[in-house]
Amino acid sequence: MSQTPRSSSSGGSARAWRDALVTVVAGFAAMTAVAAAGLACAGAGALPEGAFPHVLAAVVVMAAGGTVEVSGDAGLLAGAHANLSVLPLSVSLAGALAAGFCFLRPLRNRAVAGPRELLGRIVPLVVLWLLALAGAALVARQEFGISVGDSPLGEIGELLDSSPKVGFRADLPATLLFALVWILGLLLIALLVSRRAPLPAGLVRFHTAVRPAASATAVLLLVYVAIGVVVGVVVAATQGHADRTLAVVLLGLPNLVWVALTLGFGGAWEARVEGAFGLPMPPLLDEVLRDADGAPVDVASFAARDGRAWWLVAVAAVLLLGTGVLAAVRSPAHVRPWQHALHLGAALALATLAVCLLARVHAVYGLSLLGIGEVDALGGEVLLDPVLWRTVGLGLLWGAVAGFVGGVLARPLHRRGRVDEPAAAPHV
């Protein structure tokens, strides 16, 4: 009898490591496939020196929360500076959905799980995830020579056999640190938004307050992505430049549509685009960001160039109202409208904060001849930063309004999450 618990524990541990391995493989396979397709559409297949696998590894590292440093070197002739801070959220989302699904699958259809069991599943997953990311980080390094054509820098470089170069490499310690936060955050969100995953007994009482609003907010974000995919496919099929459009969809679609959500409910972003160096983006967005020159842009800034931008407000209003109704329908019948307002307001504010932190962009590269002046063709900047308090505050307000109205509208509907009062136990 003394051997039974040990055997059971050993079997449970083996299953946990097996499930963790499946989860890690699924997550990295999804990220690699999406990133490879997006880079191919963006033309990265033509990079010299067999750089495609290294660039692919760098994109996967960034998508999984890692850090990639960009460096420039022009020898004694010129000074070079570079910085890249952007998250390819299409790749991140693919990995998150695949890993989250595989993590939750063995836990579904159970009400309660002990903290020890959850920890026994989380630890192997985190260890294997960091090991896989460390392997990708070792591959994510490359250096390119830059052709400057007939410029004075090019002529002097040929004379002195010194040409400018730019390269990238993953910062392994920072990558592992931020990736740890990324994977732990993903597992926490997966447990919060899943209505079937078990919780420790002490946390079950928070199910009503957290999970319906969290799952409805997750559905809202995914609906925006689905709408973006449909729009992207239609644009690629009808407007030309299909490869560029598909590159945006496969690499940075959530970066666009989730920013569109914040613009729809009144949020604002500080923006700047200068020079020839840029990121793939729709022409209207490029024009508005170039005109902003560091000033905040909102939906009115886009509407000044294209009146159809006001549809962002209408779409946000309709989908937020639907989110409020969905959260109320998934909640027990005894939850009051003001409680729905509180729950959804908090959920949407936190989701908006996450979007603001994840969708921000800062990319800059410059090359100066002998430290005197910039080579215009080889320099540029893309900046997109949220006006944080305005955007998150309006997310809280809209979430509260949608939660209250949704709670009122859901009263006549069938509540699938209805919880009846337990019958009195007979006296023994």
GROMACS .gro file of C-alpha atoms in nm:
model
  428
    1MET     CA    1   0.000   0.000   0.000
    2SER     CA    2   0.288   0.232   0.061
    3GLN     CA    3   0.390   0.202  -0.304
    4THR     CA    4   0.056   0.311  -0.450
    5PRO     CA    5   0.080   0.686  -0.381
    6ARG     CA    6   0.439   0.686  -0.505
    7SER     CA    7   0.344   0.511  -0.827
    8SER     CA    8   0.046   0.737  -0.877
    9SER     CA    9   0.259   1.043  -0.816
   10SER     CA   10   0.522   0.921  -1.059
   11GLY     CA   11   0.259   0.857  -1.325
   12GLY     CA   12   0.103   1.197  -1.270
   13SER     CA   13   0.442   1.365  -1.297
   14ALA     CA   14   0.520   1.180  -1.620
   15ARG     CA   15   0.185   1.283  -1.768
   16ALA     CA   16   0.250   1.643  -1.664
   17TRP     CA   17   0.585   1.648  -1.846
   18ARG     CA   18   0.431   1.480  -2.150
   19ASP     CA   19   0.145   1.731  -2.161
   20ALA     CA   20   0.394   2.016  -2.112
   21LEU     CA   21   0.603   1.892  -2.404
   22VAL     CA   22   0.295   1.871  -2.627
   23THR     CA   23   0.197   2.225  -2.525
   24VAL     CA   24   0.541   2.369  -2.597
   25VAL     CA   25   0.570   2.193  -2.933
   26ALA     CA   26   0.222   2.311  -3.035
   27GLY     CA   27   0.290   2.670  -2.930
   28PHE     CA   28   0.625   2.697  -3.108
   29ALA     CA   29   0.497   2.514  -3.416
   30ALA     CA   30   0.208   2.761  -3.448
   31MET     CA   31   0.436   3.063  -3.403
   32THR     CA   32   0.693   2.930  -3.648
   33ALA     CA   33   0.435   2.854  -3.916
   34VAL     CA   34   0.265   3.194  -3.894
   35ALA     CA   35   0.595   3.383  -3.874
   36ALA     CA   36   0.742   3.193  -4.172
   37ALA     CA   37   0.435   3.263  -4.385
   38GLY     CA   38   0.435   3.632  -4.287
   39LEU     CA   39   0.806   3.677  -4.355
   40ALA     CA   40   0.774   3.501  -4.689
   41CYS     CA   41   0.495   3.740  -4.789
   42ALA     CA   42   0.708   4.032  -4.673
   43GLY     CA   43   0.992   3.922  -4.901
   44ALA     CA   44   1.231   3.795  -4.634
   45GLY     CA   45   1.299   3.487  -4.843
   46ALA     CA   46   1.526   3.700  -5.062
   47LEU     CA   47   1.754   3.801  -4.775
   48PRO     CA   48   2.122   3.732  -4.846
   49GLU     CA   49   2.359   3.496  -4.670
   50GLY     CA   50   2.091   3.242  -4.580
   51ALA     CA   51   1.946   3.479  -4.325
   52PHE     CA   52   1.584   3.364  -4.340
   53PRO     CA   53   1.605   3.100  -4.060
   54HIS     CA   54   1.781   3.351  -3.834
   55VAL     CA   55   1.521   3.620  -3.899
   56LEU     CA   56   1.246   3.363  -3.843
   57ALA     CA   57   1.399   3.266  -3.508
   58ALA     CA   58   1.420   3.635  -3.411
   59VAL     CA   59   1.052   3.691  -3.488
   60VAL     CA   60   0.955   3.385  -3.283
   61VAL     CA   61   1.172   3.505  -2.995
   62MET     CA   62   1.008   3.848  -3.000
   63ALA     CA   63   0.661   3.695  -3.028
   64ALA     CA   64   0.724   3.479  -2.721
   65GLY     CA   65   0.826   3.775  -2.511
   66GLY     CA   66   1.198   3.775  -2.587
   67THR     CA   67   1.429   4.066  -2.662
   68VAL     CA   68   1.621   4.113  -2.987
   69GLU     CA   69   1.890   4.380  -3.002
   70VAL     CA   70   1.965   4.558  -3.330
   71SER     CA   71   2.316   4.692  -3.382
   72GLY     CA   72   2.486   4.899  -3.649
   73ASP     CA   73   2.852   4.930  -3.740
   74ALA     CA   74   3.009   5.158  -3.998
   75GLY     CA   75   3.371   5.135  -3.889
   76LEU     CA   76   3.567   5.461  -3.874
   77LEU     CA   77   3.360   5.630  -4.142
   78ALA     CA   78   3.023   5.674  -3.983
   79GLY     CA   79   2.813   5.633  -3.676
   80ALA     CA   80   2.518   5.396  -3.667
   81HIS     CA   81   2.236   5.360  -3.418
   82ALA     CA   82   1.941   5.124  -3.413
   83ASN     CA   83   1.657   5.025  -3.184
   84LEU     CA   84   1.361   4.795  -3.240
   85SER     CA   85   1.077   4.742  -2.997
   86VAL     CA   86   0.774   4.582  -3.160
   87LEU     CA   87   0.577   4.268  -3.088
   88PRO     CA   88   0.446   4.066  -3.386
   89LEU     CA   89   0.111   3.999  -3.223
   90SER     CA   90  -0.024   3.772  -3.498
   91VAL     CA   91   0.259   3.532  -3.420
   92SER     CA   92   0.212   3.578  -3.044
   93LEU     CA   93  -0.161   3.514  -3.068
   94ALA     CA   94  -0.112   3.195  -3.271
   95GLY     CA   95   0.129   3.058  -3.012
   96ALA     CA   96  -0.091   3.167  -2.723
   97LEU     CA   97  -0.402   3.001  -2.865
   98ALA     CA   98  -0.222   2.676  -2.941
   99ALA     CA   99  -0.039   2.660  -2.607
  100GLY     CA  100  -0.343   2.769  -2.407
  101PHE     CA  101  -0.565   2.506  -2.569
  102CYS     CA  102  -0.315   2.226  -2.506
  103PHE     CA  103  -0.259   2.340  -2.147
  104LEU     CA  104  -0.631   2.349  -2.063
  105ARG     CA  105  -0.736   2.032  -2.247
  106PRO     CA  106  -0.627   1.782  -1.975
  107LEU     CA  107  -0.797   1.998  -1.709
  108ARG     CA  108  -1.136   2.050  -1.868
  109ASN     CA  109  -1.471   1.939  -1.723
  110ARG     CA  110  -1.352   1.955  -1.364
  111ALA     CA  111  -1.466   2.201  -1.102
  112VAL     CA  112  -1.174   2.199  -0.860
  113ALA     CA  113  -0.802   2.126  -0.883
  114GLY     CA  114  -0.557   2.147  -0.598
  115PRO     CA  115  -0.279   2.409  -0.603
  116ARG     CA  116  -0.022   2.127  -0.598
  117GLU     CA  117  -0.168   1.970  -0.913
  118LEU     CA  118  -0.177   2.303  -1.099
  119LEU     CA  119   0.177   2.382  -0.991
  120GLY     CA  120   0.287   2.036  -1.100
  121ARG     CA  121   0.158   2.112  -1.449
  122ILE     CA  122   0.281   2.470  -1.470
  123VAL     CA  123   0.642   2.410  -1.364
  124PRO     CA  124   0.729   2.153  -1.636
  125LEU     CA  125   0.561   2.372  -1.898
  126VAL     CA  126   0.756   2.681  -1.793
  127VAL     CA  127   1.086   2.490  -1.786
  128LEU     CA  128   1.038   2.340  -2.133
  129TRP     CA  129   0.910   2.671  -2.274
  130LEU     CA  130   1.221   2.857  -2.156
  131LEU     CA  131   1.451   2.583  -2.288
  132ALA     CA  132   1.284   2.596  -2.631
  133LEU     CA  133   1.306   2.975  -2.635
  134ALA     CA  134   1.672   2.964  -2.535
  135GLY     CA  135   1.738   2.740  -2.835
  136ALA     CA  136   1.556   2.982  -3.065
  137ALA     CA  137   1.750   3.274  -2.915
  138LEU     CA  138   2.082   3.108  -3.001
  139VAL     CA  139   1.975   3.091  -3.366
  140ALA     CA  140   1.838   3.448  -3.370
  141ARG     CA  141   2.153   3.634  -3.473
  142GLN     CA  142   2.274   3.765  -3.807
  143GLU     CA  143   2.473   4.051  -3.962
  144PHE     CA  144   2.407   4.218  -4.299
  145GLY     CA  145   2.613   4.448  -4.513
  146ILE     CA  146   2.431   4.761  -4.632
  147SER     CA  147   2.460   4.887  -4.986
  148VAL     CA  148   2.469   5.268  -4.996
  149GLY     CA  149   2.485   5.298  -5.373
  150ASP     CA  150   2.653   5.605  -5.521
  151SER     CA  151   2.643   5.816  -5.204
  152PRO     CA  152   2.963   5.977  -5.071
  153LEU     CA  153   2.964   5.723  -4.790
  154GLY     CA  154   2.962   5.441  -5.042
  155GLU     CA  155   3.251   5.586  -5.240
  156ILE     CA  156   3.463   5.641  -4.929
  157GLY     CA  157   3.369   5.295  -4.802
  158GLU     CA  158   3.490   5.133  -5.123
  159LEU     CA  159   3.813   5.332  -5.107
  160LEU     CA  160   3.890   5.229  -4.748
  161ASP     CA  161   3.725   4.885  -4.768
  162SER     CA  162   3.488   4.976  -4.485
  163SER     CA  163   3.115   4.940  -4.547
  164PRO     CA  164   2.829   4.986  -4.298
  165LYS     CA  165   2.667   4.681  -4.146
  166VAL     CA  166   2.359   4.614  -3.940
  167GLY     CA  167   2.285   4.305  -3.738
  168PHE     CA  168   2.067   4.161  -3.467
  169ARG     CA  169   2.103   3.913  -3.186
  170ALA     CA  170   1.877   3.789  -2.908
  171ASP     CA  171   1.963   3.906  -2.558
  172LEU     CA  172   1.946   3.571  -2.380
  173PRO     CA  173   1.911   3.685  -2.013
  174ALA     CA  174   1.648   3.947  -2.096
  175THR     CA  175   1.474   3.701  -2.327
  176LEU     CA  176   1.443   3.437  -2.056
  177LEU     CA  177   1.323   3.693  -1.800
  178PHE     CA  178   1.054   3.849  -2.018
  179ALA     CA  179   0.956   3.511  -2.161
  180LEU     CA  180   0.898   3.386  -1.806
  181VAL     CA  181   0.657   3.673  -1.749
  182TRP     CA  182   0.496   3.604  -2.089
  183ILE     CA  183   0.429   3.233  -2.031
  184LEU     CA  184   0.309   3.283  -1.673
  185GLY     CA  185   0.077   3.560  -1.790
  186LEU     CA  186  -0.055   3.335  -2.066
  187LEU     CA  187  -0.132   3.052  -1.824
  188LEU     CA  188  -0.303   3.291  -1.583
  189ILE     CA  189  -0.517   3.437  -1.862
  190ALA     CA  190  -0.601   3.086  -1.986
  191LEU     CA  191  -0.729   2.989  -1.641
  192LEU     CA  192  -0.925   3.315  -1.610
  193VAL     CA  193  -1.102   3.304  -1.946
  194SER     CA  194  -1.179   2.932  -1.953
  195ARG     CA  195  -1.519   2.845  -1.809
  196ARG     CA  196  -1.434   2.474  -1.780
  197ALA     CA  197  -1.086   2.477  -1.630
  198PRO     CA  198  -1.071   2.393  -1.258
  199LEU     CA  199  -0.960   2.631  -0.986
  200PRO     CA  200  -0.824   2.571  -0.637
  201ALA     CA  201  -1.109   2.538  -0.387
  202GLY     CA  202  -1.023   2.869  -0.222
  203LEU     CA  203  -1.063   3.059  -0.550
  204VAL     CA  204  -1.389   2.905  -0.673
  205ARG     CA  205  -1.588   3.182  -0.505
  206PHE     CA  206  -1.429   3.434  -0.747
  207HIS     CA  207  -1.556   3.244  -1.051
  208THR     CA  208  -1.873   3.454  -1.083
  209ALA     CA  209  -1.693   3.787  -1.054
  210VAL     CA  210  -1.401   3.714  -1.287
  211ARG     CA  211  -1.458   3.446  -1.547
  212PRO     CA  212  -1.774   3.562  -1.731
  213ALA     CA  213  -1.634   3.913  -1.786
  214ALA     CA  214  -1.284   3.784  -1.866
  215SER     CA  215  -1.408   3.528  -2.118
  216ALA     CA  216  -1.641   3.779  -2.284
  217THR     CA  217  -1.355   4.030  -2.316
  218ALA     CA  218  -1.135   3.761  -2.472
  219VAL     CA  219  -1.413   3.687  -2.721
  220LEU     CA  220  -1.430   4.060  -2.804
  221LEU     CA  221  -1.057   4.071  -2.886
  222LEU     CA  222  -1.079   3.755  -3.098
  223VAL     CA  223  -1.383   3.889  -3.286
  224TYR     CA  224  -1.182   4.198  -3.377
  225VAL     CA  225  -0.904   3.973  -3.508
  226ALA     CA  226  -1.156   3.768  -3.709
  227ILE     CA  227  -1.301   4.085  -3.863
  228GLY     CA  228  -0.948   4.199  -3.946
  229VAL     CA  229  -0.872   3.869  -4.118
  230VAL     CA  230  -1.183   3.899  -4.334
  231VAL     CA  231  -1.104   4.261  -4.426
  232GLY     CA  232  -0.741   4.171  -4.499
  233VAL     CA  233  -0.833   3.883  -4.728
  234VAL     CA  234  -1.084   4.102  -4.916
  235VAL     CA  235  -0.828   4.381  -4.957
  236ALA     CA  236  -0.562   4.135  -5.071
  237ALA     CA  237  -0.801   3.991  -5.331
  238THR     CA  238  -0.936   4.320  -5.465
  239GLN     CA  239  -0.688   4.603  -5.406
  240GLY     CA  240  -0.360   4.456  -5.527
  241HIS     CA  241  -0.031   4.422  -5.332
  242ALA     CA  242  -0.163   4.095  -5.190
  243ASP     CA  243   0.176   3.991  -5.055
  244ARG     CA  244   0.214   4.310  -4.850
  245THR     CA  245  -0.142   4.286  -4.717
  246LEU     CA  246  -0.097   3.922  -4.618
  247ALA     CA  247   0.233   4.009  -4.448
  248VAL     CA  248   0.046   4.259  -4.230
  249VAL     CA  249  -0.223   4.002  -4.151
  250LEU     CA  250   0.025   3.727  -4.065
  251LEU     CA  251   0.267   3.939  -3.863
  252GLY     CA  252   0.084   4.232  -3.707
  253LEU     CA  253  -0.293   4.211  -3.748
  254PRO     CA  254  -0.378   4.237  -3.374
  255ASN     CA  255  -0.143   4.536  -3.355
  256LEU     CA  256  -0.384   4.712  -3.591
  257VAL     CA  257  -0.728   4.584  -3.497
  258TRP     CA  258  -0.680   4.614  -3.120
  259VAL     CA  259  -0.555   4.970  -3.167
  260ALA     CA  260  -0.868   5.024  -3.381
  261LEU     CA  261  -1.078   4.903  -3.086
  262THR     CA  262  -0.920   5.162  -2.856
  263LEU     CA  263  -0.968   5.433  -3.119
  264GLY     CA  264  -1.332   5.330  -3.153
  265PHE     CA  265  -1.410   5.401  -2.789
  266GLY     CA  266  -1.216   5.728  -2.784
  267GLY     CA  267  -0.857   5.631  -2.709
  268ALA     CA  268  -0.555   5.812  -2.853
  269TRP     CA  269  -0.199   5.723  -2.953
  270GLU     CA  270   0.109   5.939  -2.998
  271ALA     CA  271   0.256   5.867  -3.339
  272ARG     CA  272   0.549   5.949  -3.567
  273VAL     CA  273   0.677   5.800  -3.892
  274GLU     CA  274   0.984   5.951  -4.056
  275GLY     CA  275   1.216   5.845  -4.335
  276ALA     CA  276   1.212   5.548  -4.563
  277PHE     CA  277   1.249   5.296  -4.280
  278GLY     CA  278   0.909   5.170  -4.172
  279LEU     CA  279   0.691   4.876  -4.091
  280PRO     CA  280   0.426   4.719  -4.316
  281MET     CA  281   0.102   4.910  -4.258
  282PRO     CA  282  -0.207   5.025  -4.452
  283PRO     CA  283  -0.154   5.345  -4.658
  284LEU     CA  284  -0.411   5.545  -4.459
  285LEU     CA  285  -0.239   5.458  -4.133
  286ASP     CA  286   0.101   5.552  -4.279
  287GLU     CA  287  -0.031   5.891  -4.396
  288VAL     CA  288  -0.194   5.978  -4.063
  289LEU     CA  289   0.112   5.874  -3.861
  290ARG     CA  290   0.344   6.078  -4.085
  291ASP     CA  291   0.124   6.387  -4.046
  292ALA     CA  292   0.102   6.347  -3.668
  293ASP     CA  293   0.474   6.415  -3.607
  294GLY     CA  294   0.455   6.298  -3.245
  295ALA     CA  295   0.112   6.444  -3.165
  296PRO     CA  296  -0.174   6.224  -3.039
  297VAL     CA  297  -0.400   6.075  -3.305
  298ASP     CA  298  -0.754   5.951  -3.249
  299VAL     CA  299  -1.047   5.845  -3.463
  300ALA     CA  300  -1.107   6.207  -3.570
  301SER     CA  301  -0.754   6.221  -3.713
  302PHE     CA  302  -0.835   5.927  -3.940
  303ALA     CA  303  -1.183   6.060  -4.024
  304ALA     CA  304  -1.029   6.386  -4.146
  305ARG     CA  305  -0.869   6.184  -4.429
  306ASP     CA  306  -1.136   5.918  -4.472
  307GLY     CA  307  -1.486   5.961  -4.330
  308ARG     CA  308  -1.531   5.585  -4.312
  309ALA     CA  309  -1.312   5.591  -4.000
  310TRP     CA  310  -1.621   5.686  -3.799
  311TRP     CA  311  -1.737   5.327  -3.851
  312LEU     CA  312  -1.477   5.236  -3.588
  313VAL     CA  313  -1.700   5.403  -3.328
  314ALA     CA  314  -2.013   5.222  -3.447
  315VAL     CA  315  -1.839   4.883  -3.458
  316ALA     CA  316  -1.691   4.936  -3.111
  317ALA     CA  317  -2.029   5.035  -2.967
  318VAL     CA  318  -2.210   4.731  -3.114
  319LEU     CA  319  -1.941   4.480  -3.018
  320LEU     CA  320  -1.901   4.620  -2.667
  321LEU     CA  321  -2.275   4.597  -2.614
  322GLY     CA  322  -2.263   4.237  -2.735
  323THR     CA  323  -1.976   4.175  -2.493
  324GLY     CA  324  -2.187   4.307  -2.206
  325VAL     CA  325  -2.478   4.080  -2.299
  326LEU     CA  326  -2.248   3.779  -2.336
  327ALA     CA  327  -2.088   3.839  -1.996
  328ALA     CA  328  -2.432   3.870  -1.836
  329VAL     CA  329  -2.565   3.556  -2.004
  330ARG     CA  330  -2.267   3.358  -1.878
  331SER     CA  331  -2.313   3.487  -1.522
  332PRO     CA  332  -2.546   3.344  -1.257
  333ALA     CA  333  -2.896   3.488  -1.250
  334HIS     CA  334  -2.854   3.662  -0.915
  335VAL     CA  335  -2.581   3.901  -1.041
  336ARG     CA  336  -2.714   4.260  -1.054
  337PRO     CA  337  -2.656   4.503  -1.347
  338TRP     CA  338  -2.430   4.724  -1.136
  339GLN     CA  339  -2.217   4.420  -1.060
  340HIS     CA  340  -2.195   4.340  -1.430
  341ALA     CA  341  -2.080   4.700  -1.484
  342LEU     CA  342  -1.809   4.663  -1.221
  343HIS     CA  343  -1.687   4.327  -1.352
  344LEU     CA  344  -1.679   4.417  -1.723
  345GLY     CA  345  -1.539   4.764  -1.658
  346ALA     CA  346  -1.244   4.614  -1.472
  347ALA     CA  347  -1.195   4.341  -1.735
  348LEU     CA  348  -1.199   4.583  -2.029
  349ALA     CA  349  -0.969   4.829  -1.851
  350LEU     CA  350  -0.714   4.552  -1.789
  351ALA     CA  351  -0.748   4.429  -2.147
  352THR     CA  352  -0.698   4.785  -2.275
  353LEU     CA  353  -0.388   4.823  -2.058
  354ALA     CA  354  -0.251   4.500  -2.203
  355VAL     CA  355  -0.322   4.621  -2.558
  356CYS     CA  356  -0.148   4.952  -2.484
  357LEU     CA  357   0.162   4.773  -2.357
  358LEU     CA  358   0.173   4.506  -2.627
  359ALA     CA  359   0.083   4.710  -2.937
  360ARG     CA  360   0.326   4.999  -2.882
  361VAL     CA  361   0.595   5.035  -3.148
  362HIS     CA  362   0.936   5.202  -3.144
  363ALA     CA  363   1.166   5.134  -3.438
  364VAL     CA  364   1.453   5.361  -3.533
  365TYR     CA  365   1.768   5.328  -3.740
  366GLY     CA  366   2.015   5.595  -3.847
  367LEU     CA  367   2.349   5.618  -4.023
  368SER     CA  368   2.556   5.938  -4.018
  369LEU     CA  369   2.857   6.018  -4.236
  370LEU     CA  370   3.161   6.096  -4.018
  371GLY     CA  371   2.920   6.198  -3.744
  372ILE     CA  372   2.813   6.505  -3.943
  373GLY     CA  373   2.482   6.424  -4.106
  374GLU     CA  374   2.229   6.148  -4.156
  375VAL     CA  375   2.212   5.943  -4.475
  376ASP     CA  376   1.843   5.995  -4.550
  377ALA     CA  377   1.795   5.672  -4.742
  378LEU     CA  378   1.925   5.467  -4.451
  379GLY     CA  379   1.746   5.627  -4.157
  380GLY     CA  380   1.397   5.649  -4.023
  381GLU     CA  381   1.168   5.611  -3.726
  382VAL     CA  382   0.832   5.460  -3.642
  383LEU     CA  383   0.678   5.551  -3.306
  384LEU     CA  384   0.337   5.450  -3.170
  385ASP     CA  385   0.275   5.502  -2.799
  386PRO     CA  386  -0.063   5.508  -2.620
  387VAL     CA  387  -0.199   5.804  -2.433
  388LEU     CA  388  -0.229   5.565  -2.143
  389TRP     CA  389  -0.462   5.727  -1.890
  390ARG     CA  390  -0.708   5.849  -2.152
  391THR     CA  391  -0.725   5.513  -2.332
  392VAL     CA  392  -0.743   5.292  -2.023
  393GLY     CA  393  -0.985   5.528  -1.850
  394LEU     CA  394  -1.224   5.522  -2.146
  395GLY     CA  395  -1.191   5.145  -2.159
  396LEU     CA  396  -1.304   5.131  -1.797
  397LEU     CA  397  -1.597   5.366  -1.869
  398TRP     CA  398  -1.713   5.186  -2.182
  399GLY     CA  399  -1.680   4.849  -2.011
  400ALA     CA  400  -1.891   4.967  -1.719
  401VAL     CA  401  -2.163   5.106  -1.946
  402ALA     CA  402  -2.164   4.794  -2.164
  403GLY     CA  403  -2.175   4.571  -1.856
  404PHE     CA  404  -2.471   4.757  -1.705
  405VAL     CA  405  -2.673   4.774  -2.028
  406GLY     CA  406  -2.585   4.413  -2.108
  407GLY     CA  407  -2.702   4.305  -1.763
  408VAL     CA  408  -3.036   4.476  -1.816
  409LEU     CA  409  -3.083   4.334  -2.168
  410ALA     CA  410  -2.987   3.982  -2.059
  411ARG     CA  411  -3.256   3.954  -1.793
  412PRO     CA  412  -3.520   3.807  -2.026
  413LEU     CA  413  -3.268   3.572  -2.186
  414HIS     CA  414  -3.194   3.219  -2.080
  415ARG     CA  415  -2.898   3.224  -1.842
  416ARG     CA  416  -2.686   2.919  -1.902
  417GLY     CA  417  -2.486   2.993  -1.589
  418ARG     CA  418  -2.788   3.011  -1.358
  419VAL     CA  419  -2.713   2.886  -1.007
  420ASP     CA  420  -3.005   2.785  -0.790
  421GLU     CA  421  -3.001   2.798  -0.413
  422PRO     CA  422  -2.906   2.458  -0.270
  423ALA     CA  423  -3.183   2.266  -0.099
  424ALA     CA  424  -3.172   2.249   0.280
  425ALA     CA  425  -2.998   1.937   0.405
  426PRO     CA  426  -3.214   1.702   0.618
  427HIS     CA  427  -3.144   1.706   0.990
  428VAL     CA  428  -2.965   1.394   1.112
   0.00000   0.00000   0.00000
